[in-house]
Coordinates of C-alpha atoms in Angstrom, one line a residue:
M957 CA -0.1 -0.1 -0.1
S958 CA 1.3 3.8 -0.9
H959 CA 2.0 5.7 1.6
L960 CA 3.0 8.9 -0.3
V961 CA 0.8 12.1 0.7
D962 CA -0.5 13.8 -1.8
V963 CA -3.8 15.3 0.7
D964 CA -5.0 18.0 2.1
L965 CA -4.7 17.4 5.6
G966 CA -6.1 20.6 6.5
N967 CA -9.1 20.8 4.4
P968 CA -12.8 21.2 7.3
I969 CA -14.1 17.0 7.0
R970 CA -10.4 15.7 7.3
T971 CA -9.0 18.2 10.6
T972 CA -13.0 16.7 12.4
A973 CA -12.3 13.4 10.6
I974 CA -9.0 13.4 12.5
Q975 CA -10.0 15.6 16.3
N976 CA -12.8 12.1 17.0
L977 CA -10.3 9.5 16.4
D978 CA -8.1 8.3 19.5
P979 CA -6.2 5.5 17.9
L980 CA -4.1 5.1 20.7
N981 CA -7.0 4.8 23.7
A982 CA -5.3 7.6 25.0
D983 CA -8.2 9.8 25.9
R984 CA -7.9 8.9 29.8
A985 CA -4.3 9.5 29.8
C986 CA -4.3 12.9 28.1
F987 CA -6.3 14.2 31.2
E988 CA -4.4 12.7 33.6
L989 CA -1.3 14.5 31.9
R990 CA -2.6 17.8 33.6
R991 CA -2.0 16.7 36.6
Q992 CA 1.1 14.7 36.5
N993 CA 2.1 17.9 34.6
A994 CA 1.3 19.8 38.2
D995 CA 2.8 17.1 39.9
G996 CA 5.7 17.8 37.7
D997 CA 5.4 14.0 38.0
V998 CA 8.3 12.2 35.3
P999 CA 8.0 8.7 36.3
A1000 CA 4.2 8.9 35.5
L1001 CA 4.7 11.0 32.3
T1002 CA 7.6 8.3 31.1
A1003 CA 5.2 5.0 31.7
A1004 CA 2.1 6.8 30.3
L1005 CA 3.9 7.3 26.6
R1006 CA 5.1 4.3 27.1
R1007 CA 2.2 2.6 27.4
L1008 CA 0.8 4.4 24.8
V1009 CA 3.9 3.5 21.5
P1010 CA 2.3 1.7 18.5
T1011 CA 4.2 -1.2 17.1
T1012 CA 5.4 0.3 13.8
A1013 CA 3.5 -3.0 12.3
A1014 CA 0.1 -1.1 14.6
V1015 CA 1.0 2.1 12.3
D1016 CA 1.8 0.7 9.6
A1017 CA -2.1 -0.2 9.3
Y1018 CA -3.1 3.1 10.4
S1019 CA -5.3 5.1 8.0
L1020 CA -3.6 9.4 7.6
E1021 CA -6.0 10.5 9.6
M1022 CA -5.1 8.1 12.6
C1023 CA -1.2 9.1 12.2
V1024 CA -1.6 12.7 13.1
A1025 CA -4.2 11.7 15.5
A1026 CA -1.4 9.2 16.9
M1027 CA 1.0 12.1 16.4
R1028 CA -1.3 14.5 18.3
D1029 CA -1.8 12.2 21.7
L1030 CA 1.6 11.1 21.8
G1031 CA 3.6 14.8 21.0
M1032 CA 0.9 16.0 24.6
F1033 CA 3.4 13.6 26.9
L1034 CA 6.6 14.2 24.8
G1035 CA 6.3 18.1 25.0
S1036 CA 5.1 17.2 28.7
I1037 CA 8.3 15.2 29.5
K1038 CA 11.0 17.8 28.2
R1039 CA 9.3 20.7 30.2
H1040 CA 10.3 18.9 33.6
G1041 CA 13.9 18.7 32.0
P1042 CA 14.7 15.5 30.3
E1043 CA 14.7 14.5 26.6
P1044 CA 11.9 12.0 26.4
L1045 CA 13.6 9.9 23.4
D1046 CA 16.0 9.0 26.2
L1047 CA 13.7 7.5 28.9
V1048 CA 11.9 6.4 26.2
P1049 CA 14.1 5.3 22.9
E1050 CA 11.3 3.1 21.7
V1051 CA 9.1 5.7 20.3
Q1052 CA 12.0 7.3 17.9
P1053 CA 11.0 4.8 15.0
V1054 CA 7.5 5.6 15.8
L1055 CA 7.7 9.0 15.0
L1056 CA 9.2 8.8 12.1
E1057 CA 7.2 6.0 10.7
L1058 CA 4.5 9.1 11.3
G1059 CA 6.3 11.8 10.0
R1060 CA 6.8 10.0 6.7
R1061 CA 3.6 8.4 6.6
T1062 CA 2.0 12.8 7.3
D1063 CA 4.9 13.8 5.0
M1064 CA 5.8 16.5 8.2
V1065 CA 8.7 16.6 10.4
P1066 CA 8.7 13.2 13.2
R1067 CA 6.7 14.9 15.9
D1068 CA 3.5 17.2 17.3
T1069 CA 2.9 20.5 15.4
V1070 CA 0.9 23.8 16.0
H1071 CA -1.8 21.8 14.1
H1072 CA -1.5 19.1 16.0
Y1073 CA -2.1 20.9 19.3
C1074 CA -4.2 22.7 18.2
T1075 CA -6.2 22.2 15.0
W1076 CA -6.7 18.2 15.0
N1077 CA -7.1 18.9 19.0
P1078 CA -10.8 17.3 19.8
V1079 CA -12.5 20.4 20.9
G1080 CA -14.6 19.6 24.8
G1081 CA -14.2 17.1 27.8
R1082 CA -11.5 15.2 24.9
Q1083 CA -9.6 18.6 24.7
R1084 CA -5.9 17.9 25.3
M1085 CA -4.0 20.4 27.2
Y1086 CA -0.5 20.1 29.3
T1087 CA -2.1 22.2 32.0
G1088 CA -6.5 22.2 31.9
D1089 CA -5.7 26.5 32.5
V1090 CA -8.7 27.9 30.9
Q1091 CA -5.7 30.9 29.5
E1092 CA -4.5 27.5 27.6
A1093 CA -7.5 26.8 26.0
Y1094 CA -8.3 30.8 24.7
L1095 CA -4.3 30.0 23.0
Q1096 CA -4.8 26.8 21.2
E1097 CA -9.3 28.2 20.3
S1098 CA -6.5 31.2 18.9
V1099 CA -5.1 28.8 16.3
R1100 CA -8.3 27.0 15.5
M1101 CA -10.1 29.9 14.6
V1102 CA -7.3 31.2 12.1
F1103 CA -6.6 28.2 11.1
P1104 CA -9.0 27.7 7.7
H1105 CA -9.6 31.3 7.2
L1106 CA -5.6 31.3 6.4
R1107 CA -5.7 28.3 4.2
D1108 CA -8.3 29.5 2.0
G1109 CA -6.4 32.8 2.2
L1110 CA -2.8 31.0 0.8
E1111 CA -4.7 29.5 -2.1
L1112 CA -6.3 33.6 -2.9
A1113 CA -2.0 34.5 -2.6
A1114 CA -1.4 31.7 -4.7
D1115 CA -3.9 33.2 -7.2
L1116 CA -3.0 36.7 -6.7
S1117 CA 0.7 35.3 -7.5
E1118 CA -0.4 34.9 -11.3
M1119 CA -3.0 37.2 -11.8
D1120 CA -2.1 40.0 -14.0
L1121 CA -2.5 43.5 -11.9
S1122 CA -3.9 45.3 -14.7
D1123 CA -6.9 42.6 -14.2
P1124 CA -10.1 44.4 -12.4
K1125 CA -10.9 41.1 -9.8
F1126 CA -6.9 41.4 -8.8
A1127 CA -8.6 44.3 -6.4
V1128 CA -11.5 41.8 -5.7
V1129 CA -9.6 38.9 -5.1
T1130 CA -7.2 41.0 -2.8
D1131 CA -9.8 42.2 -0.2
E1132 CA -11.1 38.9 0.1
L1133 CA -7.6 37.8 1.2
T1134 CA -8.0 40.9 3.4
R1135 CA -10.8 40.0 4.2
H1136 CA -9.4 36.4 5.5
V1137 CA -6.3 37.7 7.4
E1138 CA -8.5 40.1 9.4
T1139 CA -9.0 37.1 11.5
T1140 CA -6.1 36.6 13.2
V1141 CA -6.4 41.3 14.4
S1142 CA -9.3 39.1 16.0
A1143 CA -7.3 35.8 16.8
I1144 CA -5.1 38.2 19.1
D1145 CA -7.3 40.8 20.6
M1146 CA -8.9 37.4 22.1
V1147 CA -5.7 36.3 23.5
V1148 CA -4.6 39.5 24.7
S1149 CA -8.2 39.8 26.6
N1150 CA -8.2 36.1 28.1
V1151 CA -4.6 34.9 28.6
S1152 CA -1.9 37.0 30.7
P1153 CA 1.6 37.3 29.7
E1154 CA 2.4 36.0 32.9
F1155 CA 0.5 32.3 32.1
F1156 CA 2.7 32.4 28.6
A1157 CA 6.1 32.9 29.8
Q1158 CA 6.0 30.6 33.6
V1159 CA 3.7 28.3 32.8
L1160 CA 2.4 27.4 28.8
R1161 CA 6.2 28.1 27.0
P1162 CA 7.9 25.8 28.9
Y1163 CA 5.9 22.6 27.1
F1164 CA 6.7 24.4 23.1
E1165 CA 10.8 23.0 23.9
D1166 CA 12.1 21.6 21.1
I1167 CA 13.3 17.8 21.5
T1168 CA 15.8 15.7 19.8
V1169 CA 13.9 12.9 17.5
D1170 CA 16.9 11.0 15.3
G1171 CA 20.1 13.4 16.1
R1172 CA 17.5 16.1 15.0
G1173 CA 16.2 19.5 17.1
L1174 CA 12.8 20.1 16.6
L1175 CA 10.5 22.7 17.6
G1176 CA 7.4 22.6 19.2
P1177 CA 4.2 23.4 18.3
A1178 CA 4.9 27.7 18.8
A1179 CA 2.1 30.4 16.6
A1180 CA 4.9 30.7 14.3
Q1181 CA 4.0 27.7 12.8
V1182 CA 0.5 29.4 12.1
P1183 CA 1.4 30.4 8.5
L1184 CA 0.6 34.1 8.1
W1185 CA 4.5 34.4 6.7
L1186 CA 3.5 32.8 3.6
I1187 CA 1.2 34.7 2.9
D1188 CA 4.1 37.4 3.8
Q1189 CA 6.3 35.3 1.0
A1190 CA 4.0 35.4 -1.8
I1191 CA 3.3 39.3 -1.4
W1192 CA 6.4 40.8 -0.7
A1193 CA 9.0 38.5 1.5
S1194 CA 10.3 36.4 -1.6
D1195 CA 12.3 39.7 -2.3
R1196 CA 11.7 42.7 -0.3
S1197 CA 12.9 40.7 2.5
E1198 CA 16.3 40.9 5.0
P1199 CA 18.6 37.5 5.8
E1200 CA 17.2 37.4 9.6
Y1201 CA 13.8 37.2 8.0
E1202 CA 15.2 34.6 5.5
E1203 CA 15.9 32.9 8.0
F1204 CA 13.5 32.3 10.4
L1205 CA 11.2 31.9 7.3
R1206 CA 13.9 28.8 5.9
D1207 CA 13.9 27.2 9.7
S1208 CA 9.8 27.4 9.6
V1209 CA 8.9 25.5 6.7
P1210 CA 9.4 22.2 7.5
Y1211 CA 6.7 22.4 10.3
S1212 CA 3.8 23.1 7.6
L1213 CA 1.8 21.0 5.4
R1214 CA 2.8 19.7 1.9
R1215 CA 0.9 22.1 0.0
W1216 CA 2.6 25.6 2.2
R1217 CA 6.1 24.1 1.5
D1218 CA 4.7 23.8 -2.3
L1219 CA 3.2 26.8 -2.5
F1220 CA 6.6 28.3 -0.4
D1221 CA 9.3 27.0 -3.0
R1222 CA 6.6 28.0 -5.9
W1223 CA 6.6 31.9 -4.7
T1224 CA 10.6 31.5 -3.4
R1225 CA 11.8 31.5 -7.2
V1226 CA 9.7 34.1 -8.6
P1227 CA 9.0 38.4 -8.0
S1228 CA 6.6 38.8 -5.5
V1229 CA 3.0 41.0 -6.2
V1230 CA 4.2 43.9 -4.4
T1231 CA 7.7 44.1 -7.0
R1232 CA 5.3 43.2 -9.8
L1233 CA 3.1 46.3 -8.6
V1234 CA 6.3 48.4 -8.9
D1235 CA 7.6 47.0 -12.1
A1236 CA 4.1 47.3 -13.7
F1237 CA 3.5 51.4 -12.6
G1238 CA 7.5 51.8 -14.5
D1239 CA 9.3 55.5 -13.8
D1240 CA 6.0 57.3 -15.0
P1241 CA 3.3 55.9 -13.0
E1242 CA 0.9 58.4 -14.1
E1243 CA 0.9 57.3 -17.9
A1244 CA 0.9 53.4 -16.2
E1245 CA -2.7 54.0 -14.4
R1246 CA -3.8 55.5 -17.9
R1247 CA -3.0 52.5 -19.4
D1248 CA -4.3 50.3 -17.2
P1249 CA -6.6 52.3 -15.0
A1250 CA -7.3 49.4 -12.6
L1251 CA -3.5 49.4 -11.6
R1252 CA -4.5 51.8 -8.5
E1253 CA -7.4 49.7 -7.3
S1254 CA -4.6 46.9 -7.4
G1255 CA -2.7 49.3 -5.3
E1256 CA -4.8 50.1 -2.7
A1257 CA -6.2 46.8 -2.4
L1258 CA -2.5 45.7 -1.6
A1259 CA -2.1 48.3 0.6
R1260 CA -5.5 47.6 3.0
M1261 CA -4.1 43.8 3.5
L1262 CA -0.6 45.3 4.3
R1263 CA -1.8 47.7 7.1
V1264 CA -4.2 43.9 8.4
I1265 CA -1.5 42.9 9.1
V1266 CA 0.9 45.5 10.3
V1267 CA -1.9 46.1 13.2
F1268 CA -1.9 42.2 13.8
R1269 CA 2.6 42.2 14.0
G1270 CA 1.7 45.4 16.4
R1271 CA -0.4 43.4 18.6
H1272 CA 1.7 40.6 18.7
L1273 CA 4.8 42.6 19.7
G1274 CA 3.2 43.5 22.5
I1275 CA 2.3 40.8 23.4
A1276 CA 6.0 38.9 23.2
R1277 CA 7.2 42.4 24.3
K1278 CA 6.1 41.6 27.8
A1279 CA 5.8 37.4 27.8
Y1280 CA 9.2 38.0 26.9
D1281 CA 10.9 41.6 29.5
A1282 CA 13.5 39.6 31.3
D1283 CA 11.9 40.4 34.7
L1284 CA 9.5 37.7 33.5
R1285 CA 10.9 35.4 30.8
L1286 CA 12.2 32.5 31.1
Y1287 CA 13.3 32.0 27.9
P1288 CA 15.0 34.5 25.4
V1289 CA 13.3 34.0 22.5
G1290 CA 9.3 32.7 21.4
S1291 CA 8.5 28.8 20.5
G1292 CA 8.8 29.3 17.4
G1293 CA 12.2 30.9 17.6
A1294 CA 12.1 34.4 17.2
S1295 CA 13.0 37.6 19.4
V1296 CA 11.4 40.2 20.2
D1297 CA 13.6 42.1 17.9
L1298 CA 12.9 40.0 15.2
L1299 CA 8.8 40.5 15.4
R1300 CA 9.9 44.3 15.5
Q1301 CA 12.1 43.8 11.9
I1302 CA 9.2 42.4 10.5
I1303 CA 6.6 44.9 11.9
D1304 CA 9.3 47.6 9.9
L1305 CA 9.6 45.6 6.9
T1306 CA 6.0 44.7 6.5
R1307 CA 5.6 48.8 7.1
V1308 CA 7.9 50.1 4.6
T1309 CA 6.6 47.8 1.9
S1310 CA 2.8 48.8 2.8
E1311 CA 4.2 52.9 2.2
A1312 CA 5.8 51.8 -1.0
T1313 CA 2.6 49.9 -2.8
R1314 CA 0.6 52.8 -1.0
T1315 CA 3.1 55.9 -2.8
T1316 CA 3.5 53.9 -5.4
A1317 CA -0.8 53.8 -6.2
R1318 CA -0.6 57.2 -5.2
R1319 CA -2.2 57.4 -2.0
R1320 CA -1.5 59.9 0.3
A1321 CA 1.0 59.6 2.4
G1322 CA -1.3 60.7 6.0
Q1323 CA -2.5 56.9 5.7
A1324 CA 0.1 55.7 6.6
A1325 CA 0.1 52.1 7.7
G1326 CA 1.8 52.8 10.8
H1327 CA -0.7 54.9 11.9
H1328 CA -2.8 52.4 12.9
G1329 CA -1.7 52.7 17.0
H1330 CA 1.9 51.1 16.0
Q1331 CA 4.1 54.8 16.6
G1332 CA 7.3 54.2 18.1
H1333 CA 8.8 52.0 16.2
G1334 CA 10.6 54.1 13.8
H1335 CA 11.4 52.5 10.3
S1336 CA 14.8 51.0 11.7
H1337 CA 16.7 49.5 9.4
G1338 CA 19.6 48.2 11.3
H1339 CA 18.5 44.5 10.9
G1340 CA 20.3 41.8 12.9
H1341 CA 21.6 43.4 15.4
G1342 CA 20.9 42.0 19.0
T1343 CA 19.1 39.6 17.3
E1344 CA 18.4 35.8 19.3
R1345 CA 18.1 33.3 17.0
R1346 CA 18.1 29.2 17.9
P1347 CA 18.5 26.4 14.9
A1348 CA 15.7 24.6 14.5

């Protein structure tokens, strides 16, 4: 039987199927995990993980959806054990061949990702949580509410990357993409209202540490694995980025779905949408607009979308500053490997791109994207100074 993956693991029907599955009979163990974490009971966590590990022969009989659900549940114990100190595979080495096989079967990294922890996680009484705290549930829900919108948004970005900027439909498709991206702002607002920086930094963040599988360091579930950065790649980042952000993107790509990795590879090889817009206007924007009246609408639509991304990133930066304040943090960088300095650089890059897009489309400078409550970050281009990174 072929195990090659050429299916969309992110579609809502398959997502619901994965949430409903429990191939390891792990419901009770995952609920007890909360108490074991509260007690720091590594022997109990280790024993539970050992009992859950299936044989590779059993995995071979799993459906694709069962493989995803199995990785989800094993991952809860991997992250829990590492949170309390030990490398989990040192204690339960028999899980390694299973992780490698599950990764091969699903065409993903051989450990759990943010998609396992949030999107493919059951809701209600079966929800897998490290702590059981309602704040953790809000964080999981913030990713769950964004995921289907970004999935649809990436397909719209794929259309835009190939669409003629003088096509009147370009602005319509861009505005549709903007509506999907706006859910990131709603999600971050929900997190700000319901999750304290102290809870994230000191209680939850330790569960997202990297583990070693087959000699490879693999990051834990991280919000950075939610692919807003992939929309960046299509719209502007493929040829208007900086080395630090490019490195972050390369580190993040392996944790995404196959379709998204393919899109990243494609967009890396072609001009970004913003670059194509600037080229279309050329040295004589007025003449270009007379020749192609839809160009201005295309540029204005892109600027609107970039402003939404700047708003999201500004609020994300505000959370990160608090959670990774030197007096509060336990780790110098986020669970996805990004420092607060890098987040600030990404905002600057997005804002500068938005400004260039709006200027090209001849919008008034007073409508700058940075006017949406994110003053205080000048257009500093000292990228790379003081940036802390860790390898994936």
